[in-house]
Coordinates of C-alpha atoms and ligand atoms in Angstrom, one line a residue:
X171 CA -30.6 -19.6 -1.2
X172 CA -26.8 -19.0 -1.3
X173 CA -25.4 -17.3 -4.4
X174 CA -22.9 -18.6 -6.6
X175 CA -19.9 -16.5 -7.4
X176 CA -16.8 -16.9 -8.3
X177 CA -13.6 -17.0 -5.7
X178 CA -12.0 -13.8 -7.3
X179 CA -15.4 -12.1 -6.3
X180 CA -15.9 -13.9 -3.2
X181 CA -12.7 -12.9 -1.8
X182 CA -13.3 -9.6 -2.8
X183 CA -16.6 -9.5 -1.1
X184 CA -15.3 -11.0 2.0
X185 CA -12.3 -8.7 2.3
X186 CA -10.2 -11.0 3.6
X187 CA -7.3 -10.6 0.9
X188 CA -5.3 -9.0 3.8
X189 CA -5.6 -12.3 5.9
X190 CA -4.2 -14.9 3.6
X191 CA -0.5 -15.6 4.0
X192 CA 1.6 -15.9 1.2
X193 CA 1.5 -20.1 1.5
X194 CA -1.9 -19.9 1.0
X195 CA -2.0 -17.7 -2.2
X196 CA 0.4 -20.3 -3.5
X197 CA -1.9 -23.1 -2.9
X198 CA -5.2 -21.6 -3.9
X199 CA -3.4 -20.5 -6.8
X200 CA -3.8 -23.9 -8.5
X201 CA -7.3 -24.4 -7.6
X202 CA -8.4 -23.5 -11.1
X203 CA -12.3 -21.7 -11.4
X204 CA -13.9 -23.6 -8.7
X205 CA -17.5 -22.3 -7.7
X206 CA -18.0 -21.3 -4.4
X207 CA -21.3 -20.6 -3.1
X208 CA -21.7 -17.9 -0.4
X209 CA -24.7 -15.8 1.5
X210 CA -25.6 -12.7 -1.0
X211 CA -22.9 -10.1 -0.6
X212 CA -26.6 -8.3 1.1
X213 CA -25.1 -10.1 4.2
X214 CA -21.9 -8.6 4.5
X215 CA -22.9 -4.5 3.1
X216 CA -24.4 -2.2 5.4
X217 CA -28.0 -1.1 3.5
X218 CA -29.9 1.9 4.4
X219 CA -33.4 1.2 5.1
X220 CA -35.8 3.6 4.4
X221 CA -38.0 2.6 7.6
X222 CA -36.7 0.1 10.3
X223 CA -38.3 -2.8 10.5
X224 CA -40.2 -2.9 14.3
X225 CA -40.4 -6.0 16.2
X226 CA -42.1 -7.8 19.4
X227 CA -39.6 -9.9 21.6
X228 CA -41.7 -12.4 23.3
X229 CA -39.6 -13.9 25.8
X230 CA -37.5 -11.2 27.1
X231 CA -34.7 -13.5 28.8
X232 CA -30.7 -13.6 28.2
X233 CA -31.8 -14.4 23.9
X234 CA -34.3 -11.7 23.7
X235 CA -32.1 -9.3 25.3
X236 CA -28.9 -10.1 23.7
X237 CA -31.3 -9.8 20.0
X238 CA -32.6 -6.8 21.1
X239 CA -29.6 -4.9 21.6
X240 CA -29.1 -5.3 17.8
X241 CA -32.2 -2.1 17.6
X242 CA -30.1 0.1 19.7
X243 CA -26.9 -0.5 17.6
X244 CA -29.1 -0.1 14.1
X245 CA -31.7 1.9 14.8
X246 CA -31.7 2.5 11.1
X247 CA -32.9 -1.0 10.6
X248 CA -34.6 -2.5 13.4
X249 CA -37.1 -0.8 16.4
X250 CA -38.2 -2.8 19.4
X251 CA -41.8 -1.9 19.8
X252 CA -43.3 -4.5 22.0
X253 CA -42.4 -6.9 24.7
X254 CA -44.5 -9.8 25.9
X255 CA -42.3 -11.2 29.2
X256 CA -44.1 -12.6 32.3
X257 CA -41.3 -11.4 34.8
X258 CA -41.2 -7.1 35.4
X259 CA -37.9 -6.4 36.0
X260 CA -36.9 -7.9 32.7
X261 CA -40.1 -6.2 31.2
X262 CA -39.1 -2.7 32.6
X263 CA -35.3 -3.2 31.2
X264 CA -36.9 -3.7 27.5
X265 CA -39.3 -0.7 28.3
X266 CA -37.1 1.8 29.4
X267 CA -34.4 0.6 26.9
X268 CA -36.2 1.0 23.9
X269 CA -39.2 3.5 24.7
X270 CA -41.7 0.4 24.1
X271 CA -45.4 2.4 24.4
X272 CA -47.5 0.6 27.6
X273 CA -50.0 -0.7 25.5
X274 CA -47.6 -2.8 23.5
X275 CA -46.2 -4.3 26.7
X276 CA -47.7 -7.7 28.0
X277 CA -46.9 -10.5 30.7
X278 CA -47.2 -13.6 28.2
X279 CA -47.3 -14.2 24.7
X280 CA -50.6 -15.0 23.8
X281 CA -51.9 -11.6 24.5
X282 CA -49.4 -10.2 21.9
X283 CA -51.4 -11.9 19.6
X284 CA -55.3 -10.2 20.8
X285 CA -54.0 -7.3 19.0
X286 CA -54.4 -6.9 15.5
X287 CA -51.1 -7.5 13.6
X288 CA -49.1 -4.2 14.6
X289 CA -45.6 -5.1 14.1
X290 CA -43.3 -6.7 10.9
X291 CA -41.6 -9.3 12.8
X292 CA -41.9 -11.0 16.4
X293 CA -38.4 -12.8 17.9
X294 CA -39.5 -16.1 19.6
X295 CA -36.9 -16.2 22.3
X296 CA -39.1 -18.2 25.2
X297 CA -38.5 -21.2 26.0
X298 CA -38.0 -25.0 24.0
X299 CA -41.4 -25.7 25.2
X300 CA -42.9 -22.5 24.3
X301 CA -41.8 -22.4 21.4
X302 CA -44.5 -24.4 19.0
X303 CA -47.6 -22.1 20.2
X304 CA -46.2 -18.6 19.8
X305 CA -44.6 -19.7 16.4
X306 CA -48.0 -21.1 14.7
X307 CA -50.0 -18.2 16.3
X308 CA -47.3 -15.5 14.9
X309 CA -47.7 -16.9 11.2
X310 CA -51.1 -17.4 11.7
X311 CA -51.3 -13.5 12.2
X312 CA -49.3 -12.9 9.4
X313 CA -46.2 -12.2 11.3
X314 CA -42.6 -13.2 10.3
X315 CA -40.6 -14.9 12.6
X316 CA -36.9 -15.1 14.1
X317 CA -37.3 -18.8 16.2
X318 CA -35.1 -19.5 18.4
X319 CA -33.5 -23.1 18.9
X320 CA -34.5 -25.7 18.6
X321 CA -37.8 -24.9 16.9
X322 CA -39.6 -27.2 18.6
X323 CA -40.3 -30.7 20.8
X324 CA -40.9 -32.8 18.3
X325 CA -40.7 -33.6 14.3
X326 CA -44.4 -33.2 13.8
X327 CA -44.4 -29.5 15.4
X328 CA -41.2 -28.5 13.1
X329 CA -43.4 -29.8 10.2
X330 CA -46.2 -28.1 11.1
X331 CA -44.8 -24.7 11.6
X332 CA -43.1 -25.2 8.2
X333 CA -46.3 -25.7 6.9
X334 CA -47.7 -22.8 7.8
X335 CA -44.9 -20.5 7.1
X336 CA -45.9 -22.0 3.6
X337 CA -49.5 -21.3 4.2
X338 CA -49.1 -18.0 5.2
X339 CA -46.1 -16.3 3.3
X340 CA -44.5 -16.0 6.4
X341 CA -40.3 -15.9 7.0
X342 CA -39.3 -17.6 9.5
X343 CA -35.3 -17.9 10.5
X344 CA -34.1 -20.2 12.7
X345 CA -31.4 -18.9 15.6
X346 CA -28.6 -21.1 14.1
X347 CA -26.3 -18.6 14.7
X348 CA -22.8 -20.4 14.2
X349 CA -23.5 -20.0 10.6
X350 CA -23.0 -16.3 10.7
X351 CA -19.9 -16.2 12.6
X352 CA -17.0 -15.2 10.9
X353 CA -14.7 -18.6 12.3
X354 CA -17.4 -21.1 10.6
X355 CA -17.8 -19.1 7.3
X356 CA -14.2 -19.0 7.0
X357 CA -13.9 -23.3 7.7
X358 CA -16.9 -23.5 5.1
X359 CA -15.4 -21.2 2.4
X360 CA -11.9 -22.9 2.5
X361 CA -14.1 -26.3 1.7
X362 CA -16.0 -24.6 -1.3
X363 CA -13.3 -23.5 -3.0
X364 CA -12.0 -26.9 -3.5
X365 CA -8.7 -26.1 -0.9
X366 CA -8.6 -29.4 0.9
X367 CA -10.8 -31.3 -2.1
X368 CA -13.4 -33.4 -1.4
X369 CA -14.3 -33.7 1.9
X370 CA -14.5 -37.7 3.4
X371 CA -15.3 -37.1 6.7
X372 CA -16.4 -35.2 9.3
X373 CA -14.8 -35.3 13.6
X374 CA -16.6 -32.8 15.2
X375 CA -16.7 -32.5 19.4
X376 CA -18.9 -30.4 21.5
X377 CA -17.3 -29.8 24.1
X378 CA -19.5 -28.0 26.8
X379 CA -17.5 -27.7 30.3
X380 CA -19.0 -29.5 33.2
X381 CA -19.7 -26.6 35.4
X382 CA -22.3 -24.9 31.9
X383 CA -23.6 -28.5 31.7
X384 CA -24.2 -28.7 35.9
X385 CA -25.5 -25.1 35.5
X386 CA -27.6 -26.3 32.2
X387 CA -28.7 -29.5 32.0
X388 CA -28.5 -30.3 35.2
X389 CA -30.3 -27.8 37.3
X390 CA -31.3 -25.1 34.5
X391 CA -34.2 -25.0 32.2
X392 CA -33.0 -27.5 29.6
X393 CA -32.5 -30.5 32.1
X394 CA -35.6 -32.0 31.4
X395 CA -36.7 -33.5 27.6
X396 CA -40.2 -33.1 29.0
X397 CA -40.0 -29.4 29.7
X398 CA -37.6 -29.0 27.0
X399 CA -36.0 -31.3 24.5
X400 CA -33.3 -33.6 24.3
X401 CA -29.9 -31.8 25.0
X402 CA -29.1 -32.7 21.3
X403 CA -31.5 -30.6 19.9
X404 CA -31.7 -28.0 22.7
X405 CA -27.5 -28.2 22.6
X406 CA -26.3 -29.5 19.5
X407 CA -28.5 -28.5 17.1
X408 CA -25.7 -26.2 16.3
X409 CA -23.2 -28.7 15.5
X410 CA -25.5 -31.0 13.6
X411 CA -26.7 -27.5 11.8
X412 CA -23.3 -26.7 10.9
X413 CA -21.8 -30.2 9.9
X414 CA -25.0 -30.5 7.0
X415 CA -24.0 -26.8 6.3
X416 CA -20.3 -27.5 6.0
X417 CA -20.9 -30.5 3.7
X418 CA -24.3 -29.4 2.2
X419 CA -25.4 -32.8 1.8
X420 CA -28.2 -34.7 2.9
X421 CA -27.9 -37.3 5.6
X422 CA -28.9 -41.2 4.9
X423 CA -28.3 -43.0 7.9
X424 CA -27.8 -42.2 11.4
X425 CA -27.0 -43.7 15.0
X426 CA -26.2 -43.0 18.2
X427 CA -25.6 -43.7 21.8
X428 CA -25.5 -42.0 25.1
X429 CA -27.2 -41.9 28.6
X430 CA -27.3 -40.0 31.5
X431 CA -24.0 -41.6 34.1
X432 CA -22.8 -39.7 36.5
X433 CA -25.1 -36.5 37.1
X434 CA -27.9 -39.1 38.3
X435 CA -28.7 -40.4 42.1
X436 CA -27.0 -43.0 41.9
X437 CA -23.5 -40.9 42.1
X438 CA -25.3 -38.9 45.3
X439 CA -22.7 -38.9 48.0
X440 CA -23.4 -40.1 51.0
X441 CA -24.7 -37.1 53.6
X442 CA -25.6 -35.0 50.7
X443 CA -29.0 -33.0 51.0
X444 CA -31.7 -32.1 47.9
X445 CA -29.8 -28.4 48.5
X446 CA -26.4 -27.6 48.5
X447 CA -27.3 -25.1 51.3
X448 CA -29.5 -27.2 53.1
X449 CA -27.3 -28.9 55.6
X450 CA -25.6 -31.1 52.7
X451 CA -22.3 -32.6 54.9
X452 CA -20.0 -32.7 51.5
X453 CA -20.7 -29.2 50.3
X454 CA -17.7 -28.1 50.8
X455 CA -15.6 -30.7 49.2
X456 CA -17.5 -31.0 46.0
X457 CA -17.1 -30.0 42.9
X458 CA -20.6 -29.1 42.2
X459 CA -21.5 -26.9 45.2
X460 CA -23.7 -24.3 44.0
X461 CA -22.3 -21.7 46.8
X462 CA -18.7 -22.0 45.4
X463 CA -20.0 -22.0 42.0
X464 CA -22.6 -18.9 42.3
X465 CA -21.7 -17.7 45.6
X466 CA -18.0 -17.9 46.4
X467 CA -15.8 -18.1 43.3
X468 CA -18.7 -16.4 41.1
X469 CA -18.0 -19.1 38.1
X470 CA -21.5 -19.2 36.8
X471 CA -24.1 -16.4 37.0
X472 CA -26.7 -17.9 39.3
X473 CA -30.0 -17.2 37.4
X474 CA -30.5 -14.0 35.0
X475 CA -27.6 -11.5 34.4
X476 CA -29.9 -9.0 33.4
X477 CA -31.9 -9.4 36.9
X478 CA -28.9 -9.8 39.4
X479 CA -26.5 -6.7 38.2
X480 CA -25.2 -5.1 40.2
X481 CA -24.3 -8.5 41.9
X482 CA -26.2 -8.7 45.1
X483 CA -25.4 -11.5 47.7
X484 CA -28.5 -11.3 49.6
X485 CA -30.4 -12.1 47.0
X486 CA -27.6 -14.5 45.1
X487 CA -28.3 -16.8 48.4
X488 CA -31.9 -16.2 48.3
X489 CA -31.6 -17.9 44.5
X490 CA -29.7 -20.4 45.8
X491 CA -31.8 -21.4 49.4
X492 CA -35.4 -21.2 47.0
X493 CA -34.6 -21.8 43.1
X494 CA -33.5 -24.8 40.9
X495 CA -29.9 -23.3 41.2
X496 CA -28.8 -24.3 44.4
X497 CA -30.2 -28.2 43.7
X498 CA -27.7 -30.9 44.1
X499 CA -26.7 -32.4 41.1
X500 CA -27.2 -35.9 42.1
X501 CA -30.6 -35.1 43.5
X502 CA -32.5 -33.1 40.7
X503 CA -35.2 -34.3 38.2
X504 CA -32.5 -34.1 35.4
X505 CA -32.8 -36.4 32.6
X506 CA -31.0 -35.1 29.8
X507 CA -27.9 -37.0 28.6
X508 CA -24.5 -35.9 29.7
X509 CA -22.7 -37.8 26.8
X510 CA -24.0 -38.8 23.3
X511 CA -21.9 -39.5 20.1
X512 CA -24.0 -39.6 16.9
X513 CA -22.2 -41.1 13.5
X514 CA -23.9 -40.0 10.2
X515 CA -23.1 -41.2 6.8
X516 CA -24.1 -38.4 4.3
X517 CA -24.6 -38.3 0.3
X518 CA -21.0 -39.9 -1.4
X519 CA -20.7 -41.7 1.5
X520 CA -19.3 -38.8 3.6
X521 CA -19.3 -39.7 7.1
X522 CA -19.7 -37.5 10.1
X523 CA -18.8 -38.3 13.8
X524 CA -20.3 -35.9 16.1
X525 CA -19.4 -36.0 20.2
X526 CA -21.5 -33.6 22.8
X527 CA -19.7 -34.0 25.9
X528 CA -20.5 -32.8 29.5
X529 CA -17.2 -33.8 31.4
X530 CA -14.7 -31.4 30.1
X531 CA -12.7 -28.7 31.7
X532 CA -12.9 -26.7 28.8
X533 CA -15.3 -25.4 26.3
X534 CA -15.1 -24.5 22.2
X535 CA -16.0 -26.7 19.6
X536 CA -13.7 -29.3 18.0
X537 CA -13.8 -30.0 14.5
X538 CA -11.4 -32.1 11.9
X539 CA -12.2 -32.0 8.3
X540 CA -10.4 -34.4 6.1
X541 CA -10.4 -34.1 2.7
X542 CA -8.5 -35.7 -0.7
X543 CA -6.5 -33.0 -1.1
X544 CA -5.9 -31.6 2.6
X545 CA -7.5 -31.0 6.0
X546 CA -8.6 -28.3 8.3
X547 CA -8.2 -28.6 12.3
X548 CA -10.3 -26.2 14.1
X549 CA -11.1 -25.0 17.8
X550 CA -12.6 -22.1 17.6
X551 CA -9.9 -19.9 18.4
X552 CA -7.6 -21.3 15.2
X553 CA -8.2 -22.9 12.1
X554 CA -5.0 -25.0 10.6
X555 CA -5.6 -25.7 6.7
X556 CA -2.6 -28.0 5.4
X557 CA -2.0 -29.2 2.0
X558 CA -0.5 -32.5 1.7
X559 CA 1.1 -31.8 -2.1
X560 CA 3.0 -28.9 -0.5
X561 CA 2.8 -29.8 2.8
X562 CA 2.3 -26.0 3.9
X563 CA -0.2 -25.2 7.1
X564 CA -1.9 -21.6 7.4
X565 CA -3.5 -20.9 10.4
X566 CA -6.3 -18.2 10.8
X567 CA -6.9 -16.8 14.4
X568 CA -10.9 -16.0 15.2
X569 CA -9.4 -13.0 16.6
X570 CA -8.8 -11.6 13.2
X571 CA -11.3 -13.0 11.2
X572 CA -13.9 -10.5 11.7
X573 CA -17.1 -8.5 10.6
X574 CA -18.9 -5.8 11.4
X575 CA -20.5 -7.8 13.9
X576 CA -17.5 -9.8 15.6
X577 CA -18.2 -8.3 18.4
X578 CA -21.3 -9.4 19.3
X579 CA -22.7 -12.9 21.2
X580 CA -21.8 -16.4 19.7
X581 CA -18.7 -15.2 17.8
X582 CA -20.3 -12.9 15.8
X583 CA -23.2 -14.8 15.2
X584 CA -26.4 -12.9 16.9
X585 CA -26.3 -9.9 14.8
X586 CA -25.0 -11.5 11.8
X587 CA -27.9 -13.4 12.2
X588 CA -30.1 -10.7 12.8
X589 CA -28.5 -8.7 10.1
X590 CA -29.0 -11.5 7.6
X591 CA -32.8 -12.2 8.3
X592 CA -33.9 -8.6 8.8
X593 CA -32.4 -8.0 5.2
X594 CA -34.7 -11.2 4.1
X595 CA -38.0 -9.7 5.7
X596 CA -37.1 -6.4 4.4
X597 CA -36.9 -7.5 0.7
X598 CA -39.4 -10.1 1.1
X599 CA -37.1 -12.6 0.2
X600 CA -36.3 -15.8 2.0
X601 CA -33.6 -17.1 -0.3
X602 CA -31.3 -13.6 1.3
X603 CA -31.7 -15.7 4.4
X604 CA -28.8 -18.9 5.2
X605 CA -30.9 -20.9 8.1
X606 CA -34.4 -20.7 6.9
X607 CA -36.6 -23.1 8.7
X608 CA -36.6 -25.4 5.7
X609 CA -33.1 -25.4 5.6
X610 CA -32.6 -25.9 9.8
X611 CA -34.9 -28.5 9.2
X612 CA -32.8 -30.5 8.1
X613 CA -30.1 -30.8 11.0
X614 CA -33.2 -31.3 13.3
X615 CA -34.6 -34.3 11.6
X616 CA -31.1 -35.9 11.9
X617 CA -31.6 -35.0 15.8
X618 CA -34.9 -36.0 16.3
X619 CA -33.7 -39.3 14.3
X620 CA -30.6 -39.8 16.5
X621 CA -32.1 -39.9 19.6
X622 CA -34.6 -42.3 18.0
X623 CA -31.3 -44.7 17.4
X624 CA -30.4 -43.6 21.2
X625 CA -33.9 -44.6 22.7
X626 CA -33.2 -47.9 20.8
X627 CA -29.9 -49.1 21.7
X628 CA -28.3 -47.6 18.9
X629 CA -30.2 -49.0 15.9
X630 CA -29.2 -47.4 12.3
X631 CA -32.0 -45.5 11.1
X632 CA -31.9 -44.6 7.2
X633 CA -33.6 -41.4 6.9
Ligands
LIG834 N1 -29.3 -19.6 19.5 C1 -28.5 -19.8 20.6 O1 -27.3 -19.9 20.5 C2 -29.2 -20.0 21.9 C3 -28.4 -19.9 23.1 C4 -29.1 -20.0 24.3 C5 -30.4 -20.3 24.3 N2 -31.1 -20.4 23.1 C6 -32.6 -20.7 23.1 O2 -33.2 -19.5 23.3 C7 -34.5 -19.7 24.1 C8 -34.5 -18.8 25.3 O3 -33.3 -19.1 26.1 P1 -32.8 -18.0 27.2 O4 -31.5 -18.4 27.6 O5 -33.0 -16.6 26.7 O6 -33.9 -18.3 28.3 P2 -34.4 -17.3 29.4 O7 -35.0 -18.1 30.5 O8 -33.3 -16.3 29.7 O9 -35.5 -16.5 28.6 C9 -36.8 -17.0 28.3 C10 -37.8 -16.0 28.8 O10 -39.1 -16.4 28.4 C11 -40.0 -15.9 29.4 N3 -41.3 -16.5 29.4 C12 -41.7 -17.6 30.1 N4 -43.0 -17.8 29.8 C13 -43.4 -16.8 28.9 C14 -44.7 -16.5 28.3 N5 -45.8 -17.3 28.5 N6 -44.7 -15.5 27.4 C15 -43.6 -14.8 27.2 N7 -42.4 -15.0 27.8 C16 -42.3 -16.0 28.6 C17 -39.2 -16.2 30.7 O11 -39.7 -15.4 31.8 C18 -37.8 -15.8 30.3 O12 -37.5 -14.5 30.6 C19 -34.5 -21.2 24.4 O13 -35.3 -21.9 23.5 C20 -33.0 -21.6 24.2 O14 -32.9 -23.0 23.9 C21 -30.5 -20.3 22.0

């Protein structure tokens, strides 16, 4: 549950005295003693705890790793002591990495959970589809629970893991980890302290490059709503996540179109071949070849960072000649949408437009704000706040809005994250904790409503 404190403090807290120009001062200096409502201060002091909290990573892929790494940094609060991870050279890294004892290393998650109950917390970092089981098992057990996005494949599975986080006591955090970046607290604080007034509405674009979509959504693990979910949940979760957060208002109606157009057979070129290196006669004029993606310009890590370093061409090809990597785009079992807009009205009529977009040459999310009073244009990198009365812009650079985690995955967002739930399991207290599963519930039912509009030509749902 956030806390509510005043701006004076909250500025204080933040630190960020040192970052507001003089305009700014100026104009904040007439918002009289607005409430603004913030994480606990916990989340932003270190706190010495007596014992570190120990952990199981199950699914011990890029997200397990990158989560992980948070142990070695803060030993004082966190210890890696098990590993469930079907591959062994990713095993071995999290063994050797963090001393894990043999007998608390398995090949798959289930047999985590043969053991009696022998750490505080496990970090769900598998895949969409494997997510449901391992989460229902963990609470079952008594464990708490960092889930990673999106919690699960459908509305009844989210519900039901709620439920038994009720029925069991347990924490669970969701891996909404925009939330904890400096860039998005600073967007959300400068529209809780009443800078640009009420807020009206909401642009907000996604943005996600085509060659991260091809590698993806097209021939990754999240191209497929059967194997995984919809790419607005697996995807843009985030954005939905952070547009309730910005506005902290429930949604009341929804819709939304989008399909799959161009990475689909029916764009195949002619002469192309199932693999790029399997005597396709356009490889080498098109965009999408996996060899001048993976192989020859190095764009896109072919498969698993942690497996392929030092890079290693034989067996970059061998990826490419045998795995999903080196599919042709237009000849894959892809079905997830490469383009989707999704319009939300919220509470006071506040309306949201949200775009997740596949054909872009860049990445970074987009986001307008516009308020009574003023607006806020963000990309990631800088956030403009004007003010119509005085007619004076600030702009804050990412680049110096930092924490002591800024330098970590997402912005700053994987160990804030981490920082922020480990202080809620370590105080048994789930209101120290921004994207609690009830509250990341939330963003998902507007997804899982969305593509219900989607699947029927756009119909508005109320929710
Ligand atoms: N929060 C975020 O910003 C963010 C970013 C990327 C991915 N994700 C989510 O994180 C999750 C993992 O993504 P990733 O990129 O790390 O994928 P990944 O493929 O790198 O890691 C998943 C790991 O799970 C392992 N696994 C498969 N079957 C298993 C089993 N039975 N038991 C235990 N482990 C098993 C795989 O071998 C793999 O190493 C996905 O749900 C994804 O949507 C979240």
């Amino acid at each position: 549950m956030a806390k509510k404190i005043s701006r004076r403090e909250a500025i204080k807290t933040l630190g960020i005295t040192s970052l507001i120009a003089p305009s700014l001062m100026n104009f904040t200096a007439n918002i009289s003693d607005k409430i603004i409502e913030l994480p606990s201060e916990l989340y932003y002091q270190n706190i010495d705890f007596i014992e570190p909290l120990t952990c199981v990573i199950i699914g011990g892929g890029n997200r397990g790793w990158a989560y992980a790494t948070f142990a070695e940094q803060n030993p004082n609060m966190m210890k890696v002591i098990g590993v469930a991870e079907p591959v062994k050279i990713r095993r071995d890294k999290f063994k050797d990495a963090h001393n894990i004892p043999e007998e608390n290393i398995f090949e798959t998650w289930e047999q985590v959970f043969e053991k009696p109950k022998f750490a505080d917390f496990v970090i769900i970092s598998t895949w969409d589809r494997l997510h449901y089981a391992p989460a229902m098992k963990a609470l079952e057990m008594g464990y708490n629970v960092l889930l990673e996005k999106a919690i699960a494949q459908s509305w009844e599975q989210c519900q039901n893991i709620l439920n038994q986080s009720k029925k069991n006591n347990g924490i669970v955090g969701i891996c909404h980890v925009l939330r904890y970046t400096p860039y998005f607290n600073k967007m959300r604080e400068v529209i809780q302290t009443g800078e640009i007034g009420d807020v009206i509405s909401i642009q907000h674009l996604e943005p996600i490059g085509n060659i991260h979509f091809s590698h993806s959504f097209v021939r990754g693990n999240w191209r497929n709503e059967k194997e995984s979910t919809p790419s607005l949940l697996s995807k843009s979760c985030h954005d939905l996540d952070i547009i309730y957060w910005l506005l902290d208002k429930k949604c009341k109606q929804v819709s939304s179109f989008g399909s799959l157009n161009y990475f689909n057979k029916a764009n195949s070129p002619m002469g192309s071949a199932k693999k790029c290196t399997g005597g396709c006669e356009v490889e080498s004029k098109c965009t999408y070849s996996a060899k001048r993606i993976y192989f020859d310009k190095k764009e896109w890590g072919v498969s698993h960072l942690i497996d392929l370093q030092p890079w290693d061409s034989e067996k970059v090809m061998k990826a490419l000649n045998e795995g999903p990597y080196g599919n042709c785009v237009f000849q894959n079992d892809n079905d997830v949408v490469d383009h989707q807009i999704v319009n939300m009205v919220f509470e006071d009529n506040t309306t949201a437009a949200f775009s997740m977009e596949a054909h872009t040459s860049y990445s970074g999310r987009r986001t307008r704000i516009m308020g009574t009073l003023g607006d806020i244009i963000g990309d990631e990198n800088n956030l403009t706040v004007s003010n119509f009365n005085t007619r004076e812009s600030i702009t804050f650079q990412s680049s110096e809005l930092k924490n002591q985690f800024s330098s970590s995955g997402h912005g700053g967002g994987d160990h804030g994250l981490l920082f922020n739930f480990l202080n809620a399991v370590y105080h048994n207290d789930s209101s120290l904790l921004s994207s609690t599963i009830e509250n990341s519930m939330e963003s998902h039912y507007i997804g899982f409503k969305a593509e219900e509009s989607r699947n029927n030509n756009g119909k508005l749902i109320n929710l």
